[in-house]
CSV table of C-alpha atoms in Angstrom, one decimal:
chain,number,residue,atom,x,y,z
A,1,MET,CA,299.6,105.9,232.4
A,2,SER,CA,296.2,107.2,231.4
A,3,LEU,CA,294.9,110.6,232.6
A,4,TYR,CA,291.2,109.6,232.7
A,5,ASP,CA,289.3,106.3,232.3
A,6,VAL,CA,285.6,106.4,231.9
A,7,ARG,CA,283.4,103.2,232.3
A,8,GLY,CA,279.5,103.3,232.1
A,9,LEU,CA,279.3,106.9,233.0
A,10,LYS,CA,276.0,108.7,232.9
A,11,LYS,CA,274.7,112.2,234.0
A,12,ASN,CA,271.0,112.7,234.4
A,13,TYR,CA,269.0,116.0,234.9
A,14,ASN,CA,265.2,115.7,235.7
A,15,GLY,CA,264.9,112.2,234.5
A,16,ARG,CA,266.8,113.0,231.0
A,17,THR,CA,270.2,111.4,230.3
A,18,VAL,CA,272.5,114.3,229.1
A,19,LEU,CA,275.8,112.2,229.1
A,20,ASP,CA,276.1,108.6,228.3
A,21,LEU,CA,279.6,107.3,227.8
A,22,PRO,CA,280.2,103.5,227.9
A,23,ALA,CA,284.1,103.7,227.6
A,24,LEU,CA,286.4,106.5,227.1
A,25,THR,CA,290.2,106.8,227.8
A,26,ILE,CA,292.2,110.0,227.7
A,27,ASP,CA,296.0,109.6,227.7
A,28,ALA,CA,298.3,111.9,229.9
A,29,GLY,CA,300.0,114.7,228.2
A,30,GLY,CA,299.0,116.5,224.9
A,31,MET,CA,295.8,118.2,223.9
A,32,VAL,CA,292.3,116.9,223.3
A,33,ALA,CA,289.4,118.8,221.6
A,34,LEU,CA,285.8,118.2,222.5
A,35,LEU,CA,283.6,118.9,219.6
A,36,GLY,CA,279.7,118.9,219.0
A,37,PRO,CA,276.7,121.0,218.7
A,38,ASN,CA,275.1,123.0,221.5
A,39,GLY,CA,273.6,120.5,224.1
A,40,ALA,CA,275.9,117.7,223.0
A,41,GLY,CA,277.3,117.3,226.7
A,42,LYS,CA,280.7,118.8,226.2
A,43,THR,CA,280.4,121.4,229.0
A,44,THR,CA,279.0,118.5,231.3
A,45,LEU,CA,281.7,116.2,230.4
A,46,LEU,CA,284.3,119.0,231.1
A,47,HIS,CA,282.8,119.7,234.6
A,48,ILE,CA,282.8,116.0,235.6
A,49,LEU,CA,286.6,115.7,234.5
A,50,ALA,CA,287.1,118.7,236.5
A,51,PHE,CA,285.6,117.0,239.6
A,52,LEU,CA,283.1,119.8,240.0
A,53,LEU,CA,280.0,117.7,239.0
A,54,ARG,CA,279.3,114.2,240.2
A,55,PRO,CA,278.0,111.6,237.4
A,56,SER,CA,274.8,110.0,238.1
A,57,SER,CA,276.3,106.6,237.6
A,58,GLY,CA,279.4,104.7,236.2
A,59,GLN,CA,283.1,105.0,237.2
A,60,LEU,CA,285.6,107.8,236.6
A,61,MET,CA,289.4,106.9,236.9
A,62,PHE,CA,291.9,109.6,237.2
A,63,GLN,CA,295.6,108.4,236.8
A,64,ASP,CA,294.5,105.0,237.2
A,65,GLN,CA,292.9,105.6,240.6
A,66,PRO,CA,289.1,105.5,241.1
A,67,VAL,CA,287.5,108.8,241.9
A,68,ALA,CA,285.0,108.6,244.8
A,69,PHE,CA,283.8,112.1,244.9
A,70,ASN,CA,284.1,112.4,248.6
A,71,SER,CA,285.2,115.7,250.2
A,72,THR,CA,288.7,114.4,251.3
A,73,GLN,CA,289.5,113.2,247.9
A,74,LEU,CA,288.1,116.1,245.8
A,75,HIS,CA,290.1,118.5,247.8
A,76,ARG,CA,293.2,116.8,246.4
A,77,LEU,CA,291.9,116.2,242.8
A,78,ARG,CA,290.9,119.7,242.3
A,79,ARG,CA,294.4,120.9,242.7
A,80,GLN,CA,295.3,118.6,239.9
A,81,ALA,CA,292.6,119.7,237.4
A,82,VAL,CA,291.7,123.4,236.9
A,83,LEU,CA,288.9,124.5,234.9
A,84,VAL,CA,289.0,127.8,232.7
A,85,GLU,CA,285.4,128.8,232.2
A,86,GLN,CA,284.0,130.2,229.1
A,87,HIS,CA,283.3,133.4,230.8
A,88,PRO,CA,286.0,133.5,233.6
A,89,ILE,CA,285.4,135.9,236.6
A,90,LEU,CA,288.2,137.8,237.9
A,91,PHE,CA,288.2,139.5,241.5
A,92,SER,CA,288.0,143.3,241.8
A,93,THR,CA,291.8,143.5,242.7
A,94,THR,CA,295.1,143.5,240.6
A,95,VAL,CA,295.9,141.1,238.0
A,96,ALA,CA,298.8,139.7,239.9
A,97,LYS,CA,296.6,138.9,243.0
A,98,ASN,CA,294.1,137.3,240.7
A,99,VAL,CA,296.7,134.9,239.6
A,100,ALA,CA,298.0,134.5,243.0
A,101,PHE,CA,294.8,133.4,244.6
A,102,GLY,CA,295.0,129.7,243.9
A,103,LEU,CA,298.6,129.6,244.9
A,104,LYS,CA,297.8,131.1,248.3
A,105,LEU,CA,295.1,128.5,248.9
A,106,ARG,CA,297.8,125.8,248.1
A,107,GLY,CA,300.0,127.4,251.0
A,108,LEU,CA,303.1,128.2,248.9
A,109,ALA,CA,305.8,130.5,250.2
A,110,ARG,CA,305.5,134.2,249.3
A,111,ARG,CA,308.7,134.2,247.1
A,112,GLU,CA,307.5,131.1,245.1
A,113,ILE,CA,304.1,132.8,244.6
A,114,ALA,CA,305.7,135.9,243.3
A,115,ARG,CA,308.0,133.8,241.1
A,116,ARG,CA,305.1,131.8,239.5
A,117,VAL,CA,302.8,134.8,239.1
A,118,ASP,CA,305.6,136.6,237.1
A,119,GLU,CA,306.3,133.5,235.0
A,120,SER,CA,302.6,132.9,234.2
A,121,LEU,CA,301.8,136.3,233.2
A,122,GLU,CA,304.9,136.6,231.0
A,123,MET,CA,303.7,133.4,229.3
A,124,VAL,CA,300.3,134.9,228.3
A,125,GLY,CA,301.8,138.3,227.6
A,126,MET,CA,299.9,140.0,230.4
A,127,ARG,CA,303.2,140.8,232.6
A,128,ALA,CA,302.7,144.6,232.1
A,129,PHE,CA,299.1,144.5,233.4
A,130,ALA,CA,300.2,143.0,236.7
A,131,GLY,CA,299.1,145.9,238.7
A,132,ALA,CA,295.9,146.6,236.6
A,133,ASP,CA,292.4,146.0,238.0
A,134,GLY,CA,291.4,142.6,236.9
A,135,SER,CA,287.6,143.7,236.7
A,136,HIS,CA,288.6,146.4,234.0
A,137,LEU,CA,290.1,144.1,231.3
A,138,SER,CA,288.8,143.1,227.9
A,139,GLY,CA,287.2,139.8,227.2
A,140,GLY,CA,290.5,138.6,225.7
A,141,GLU,CA,292.7,140.0,228.4
A,142,THR,CA,290.5,138.4,231.0
A,143,GLN,CA,290.7,135.1,229.3
A,144,ARG,CA,294.6,135.2,229.1
A,145,VAL,CA,294.7,136.0,233.0
A,146,ALA,CA,292.4,133.2,233.6
A,147,ILE,CA,294.8,130.9,231.8
A,148,ALA,CA,297.7,132.4,233.6
A,149,ARG,CA,295.9,131.5,237.0
A,150,ALA,CA,295.5,128.0,236.0
A,151,VAL,CA,299.0,127.6,234.6
A,152,ALA,CA,300.5,129.0,237.8
A,153,CYS,CA,298.9,126.2,239.9
A,154,ARG,CA,300.8,123.7,237.6
A,155,PRO,CA,298.0,121.1,237.6
A,156,GLN,CA,298.3,117.7,235.6
A,157,VAL,CA,295.3,118.9,233.4
A,158,ILE,CA,293.9,122.3,232.3
A,159,LEU,CA,290.3,122.1,231.2
A,160,MET,CA,289.0,125.1,228.8
A,161,ASP,CA,285.4,125.7,228.2
A,162,GLU,CA,285.3,127.5,224.7
A,163,PRO,CA,288.5,129.5,225.5
A,164,THR,CA,288.3,131.7,222.4
A,165,SER,CA,284.5,132.0,221.6
A,166,ASN,CA,284.3,135.5,223.1
A,167,VAL,CA,287.4,137.2,222.0
A,168,ASP,CA,288.6,139.0,219.0
A,169,MET,CA,290.8,137.5,216.2
A,170,GLU,CA,294.1,139.1,217.7
A,171,ASN,CA,293.4,137.4,221.2
A,172,ARG,CA,292.3,134.2,219.6
A,173,SER,CA,295.6,133.8,217.9
A,174,VAL,CA,297.3,134.6,221.0
A,175,ILE,CA,295.4,132.2,223.2
A,176,GLU,CA,295.9,129.4,220.6
A,177,ALA,CA,299.7,130.1,220.7
A,178,ILE,CA,299.6,129.9,224.6
A,179,MET,CA,297.8,126.7,224.3
A,180,ARG,CA,300.4,125.3,222.1
A,181,GLU,CA,303.2,126.4,224.5
A,182,ILE,CA,301.6,124.7,227.4
A,183,ARG,CA,301.0,121.5,225.2
A,184,ASP,CA,304.8,121.5,224.1
A,185,ALA,CA,306.0,122.3,227.5
A,186,GLY,CA,304.5,119.0,228.5
A,187,LYS,CA,303.7,119.9,232.1
A,188,SER,CA,300.0,120.0,231.8
A,189,ALA,CA,297.7,118.2,229.6
A,190,ILE,CA,294.8,120.2,228.0
A,191,ILE,CA,291.3,119.4,227.3
A,192,PHE,CA,289.1,122.0,225.6
A,193,CYS,CA,285.6,122.6,224.2
A,194,THR,CA,285.2,124.1,220.9
A,195,HIS,CA,282.6,124.6,218.0
A,196,ASP,CA,285.4,125.4,215.7
A,197,LEU,CA,286.4,122.4,213.7
A,198,THR,CA,289.4,124.2,212.1
A,199,GLN,CA,290.7,125.4,215.4
A,200,ALA,CA,290.6,121.8,216.8
A,201,ALA,CA,292.6,120.8,213.6
A,202,ARG,CA,295.2,123.5,214.0
A,203,LEU,CA,295.7,122.6,217.7
A,204,THR,CA,295.4,118.8,218.1
A,205,GLN,CA,294.9,115.5,216.3
A,206,THR,CA,292.9,114.1,219.1
A,207,ARG,CA,289.4,115.0,218.8
A,208,LEU,CA,286.3,113.7,220.6
A,209,HIS,CA,283.0,114.3,218.8
A,210,LEU,CA,280.0,114.2,221.2
A,211,SER,CA,276.3,114.3,219.9
A,212,ASP,CA,273.3,114.0,222.2
A,213,GLY,CA,275.6,113.1,225.1
A,214,ARG,CA,277.2,110.2,223.2
A,215,LEU,CA,280.6,109.8,221.4
A,216,ASN,CA,280.0,109.5,217.7
A,217,GLY,CA,283.7,108.3,216.9
A,218,ALA,CA,286.8,110.5,216.3
A,219,ASP,CA,286.1,110.9,212.7
A,220,TYR,CA,282.6,111.9,212.7
A,221,GLU,CA,282.7,115.7,212.6
A,222,ASN,CA,279.5,116.1,210.2
A,223,THR,CA,276.4,115.4,212.3
A,224,PHE,CA,273.0,116.9,211.2
A,225,PRO,CA,269.2,116.2,211.8
A,226,THR,CA,267.6,114.6,208.8
A,227,SER,CA,264.3,114.0,207.4
A,228,VAL,CA,263.6,110.9,205.3
A,229,TYR,CA,261.4,110.7,202.0
A,230,ARG,CA,261.0,108.2,199.2
A,231,GLU,CA,261.8,108.9,195.6
A,232,ASP,CA,262.1,106.5,192.5
A,233,ASN,CA,262.2,103.5,194.9
A,234,GLN,CA,265.2,105.1,196.8
A,235,ILE,CA,265.2,106.3,200.4
A,236,TRP,CA,266.6,109.7,200.8
A,237,GLY,CA,267.6,111.9,203.7
A,238,CYS,CA,267.5,115.7,203.3
A,239,LEU,CA,270.2,117.7,205.2
A,240,GLY,CA,269.8,121.5,205.3
A,241,HIS,CA,268.3,123.0,202.0
A,242,GLN,CA,270.0,121.2,199.3
A,243,LEU,CA,272.1,118.2,200.4
A,244,ARG,CA,270.6,115.0,200.0
A,245,VAL,CA,272.0,111.5,201.0
A,246,ARG,CA,270.9,108.0,200.0
A,247,MET,CA,269.7,106.4,203.3
A,248,PRO,CA,269.5,102.7,204.4
A,249,SER,CA,266.1,101.0,203.8
A,250,ASP,CA,265.5,100.9,207.4
A,251,ALA,CA,266.3,104.4,208.2
A,252,PRO,CA,263.7,106.2,210.6
A,253,ALA,CA,261.4,109.0,209.3
A,254,ALA,CA,263.6,111.6,211.2
A,255,GLY,CA,266.9,111.4,213.2
A,256,ARG,CA,270.4,112.4,213.1
A,257,VAL,CA,273.1,111.2,210.7
A,258,ALA,CA,276.9,111.4,211.1
A,259,ILE,CA,278.8,111.5,207.8
A,260,ASP,CA,282.6,110.4,207.8
A,261,PRO,CA,284.5,113.2,206.4
A,262,ARG,CA,287.0,111.0,204.8
A,263,ARG,CA,284.6,109.0,202.7
A,264,ILE,CA,282.9,112.1,201.1
A,265,LYS,CA,283.5,112.3,197.5
A,266,VAL,CA,284.5,115.8,196.0
A,267,ALA,CA,285.1,116.8,192.5
A,268,ALA,CA,285.3,119.8,190.1
A,269,LEU,CA,281.7,120.6,188.7
A,270,GLN,CA,282.9,119.8,185.2
A,271,SER,CA,284.4,116.5,186.1
A,272,ASP,CA,283.2,113.1,184.9
A,273,LEU,CA,283.0,111.9,188.5
A,274,VAL,CA,279.7,114.1,189.1
A,275,LYS,CA,276.8,111.9,189.8
A,276,PRO,CA,273.0,112.8,189.7
A,277,GLU,CA,272.8,112.4,193.3
A,278,SER,CA,275.8,115.0,193.8
A,279,CYS,CA,275.3,118.6,195.0
A,280,PRO,CA,277.2,121.7,194.4
A,281,GLY,CA,279.1,123.3,197.3
A,282,ARG,CA,281.4,126.3,197.7
A,283,VAL,CA,284.7,125.9,199.4
A,284,PHE,CA,285.0,128.6,202.2
A,285,GLN,CA,287.8,127.2,204.4
A,286,MET,CA,291.0,125.0,203.9
A,287,VAL,CA,293.3,123.8,206.8
A,288,ALA,CA,296.5,121.5,206.7
A,289,ASP,CA,296.1,118.8,209.1
A,290,GLY,CA,299.2,116.7,209.2
A,291,ASP,CA,299.4,114.8,205.8
A,292,GLU,CA,295.9,115.6,205.2
A,293,VAL,CA,293.9,118.7,204.2
A,294,ARG,CA,290.5,119.8,205.9
A,295,LEU,CA,288.2,121.3,203.4
A,296,MET,CA,285.2,123.1,204.6
A,297,VAL,CA,282.4,123.2,201.9
A,298,ASP,CA,279.1,125.0,202.1
A,299,VAL,CA,276.4,122.8,200.8
A,300,GLY,CA,273.4,124.4,202.6
A,301,VAL,CA,275.1,123.0,205.7
A,302,PRO,CA,278.8,123.4,206.6
A,303,LEU,CA,280.4,120.2,205.6
A,304,THR,CA,283.8,118.9,206.5
A,305,ILE,CA,285.8,117.0,203.9
A,306,ILE,CA,289.1,115.4,204.7
A,307,LEU,CA,291.3,114.9,201.8
A,308,SER,CA,294.7,113.1,201.4
A,309,SER,CA,297.5,115.4,200.2
A,310,GLN,CA,297.3,113.7,196.8
A,311,ALA,CA,293.8,114.2,196.4
A,312,TYR,CA,293.9,117.9,197.5
A,313,GLN,CA,296.7,118.4,194.7
A,314,ASP,CA,294.6,116.6,192.1
A,315,LEU,CA,291.4,118.7,193.0
A,316,ASN,CA,293.5,121.9,193.5
A,317,PRO,CA,290.6,123.9,195.1
A,318,ARG,CA,290.6,127.6,196.1
A,319,ILE,CA,288.5,129.5,198.6
A,320,GLY,CA,285.3,130.4,196.6
A,321,ASP,CA,285.5,127.5,194.3
A,322,LEU,CA,282.3,125.6,193.4
A,323,VAL,CA,282.7,122.0,193.7
A,324,SER,CA,280.6,118.7,193.4
A,325,VAL,CA,280.0,116.8,196.7
A,326,LEU,CA,278.8,113.3,197.1
A,327,CYS,CA,278.1,111.4,200.3
A,328,PRO,CA,277.9,107.7,199.5
A,329,PRO,CA,276.0,105.3,201.7
A,330,ASP,CA,279.1,103.9,203.4
A,331,ALA,CA,280.0,107.3,204.7
A,332,LEU,CA,276.6,107.5,206.6
A,333,THR,CA,276.0,106.4,210.4
A,334,MET,CA,272.5,106.6,212.0
A,335,LEU,CA,272.8,108.0,215.4
């Protein structure tokens, strides 16, 4: 059974379409990352999936049932999908009472509320703060309590908007560990927004990439504005300060281009594989992703390159190494 099914869904603001999804299916269980630049439509989609925002048109299905967005149905659905905002707000009362709030609304018995509050705070490492004032916590502590509040309700899905964007490194690691624990427990699915490609790679292999309100395809992590020019009877696109890519002859003068990270060629600077249209870049991050390795290279813009384990071993890059990068025409998709 799928968790969500979307067909022809659109959301418009002031005559402008900010979300346009012809089709999308999200399976029950596991974890899904929503990636994309600011303004891509990630938060809008998250609020629609949390049943807090009505789409302008199209159909949304939840657990194979159509969502009508009427008050009777929404009351039930919002108990199954809990949103943890990017900047969660806690009440000026104890941490325990903040976590208990949603449980009281659901009419649970006092003993069950106490048990769930204790379990949820233990899970996020905040049990010692149960009696503390929720309005006096740090950003990371607040985020962890907000996650505990969501977990305590035992929803079908927990939706998180940039859960680690405003926390320090220590809390980031703790929150990622909590997300893995929720995922592995299998009781609640997680759908989260992030700008951090490496975080998405660490946490899940199911990633959806949005650009201008549309899905780019699961593998297109590199989306950039590009300006097009002609040189030596070739059409080129300029991305950032130094990366240029060979464009199709019918490419518009300006637009956005997506580059498939698995089709990008990377080689040592001294290699025979270096081409005239290649450009140098510096490796600044590497993350294992299943049987692949995700390489982050600064070529004037941050570029994600996905290598097989064998290709990674052949290249044997190190953080700080200079490499040669080539984006062949078959790696490009005009958006």
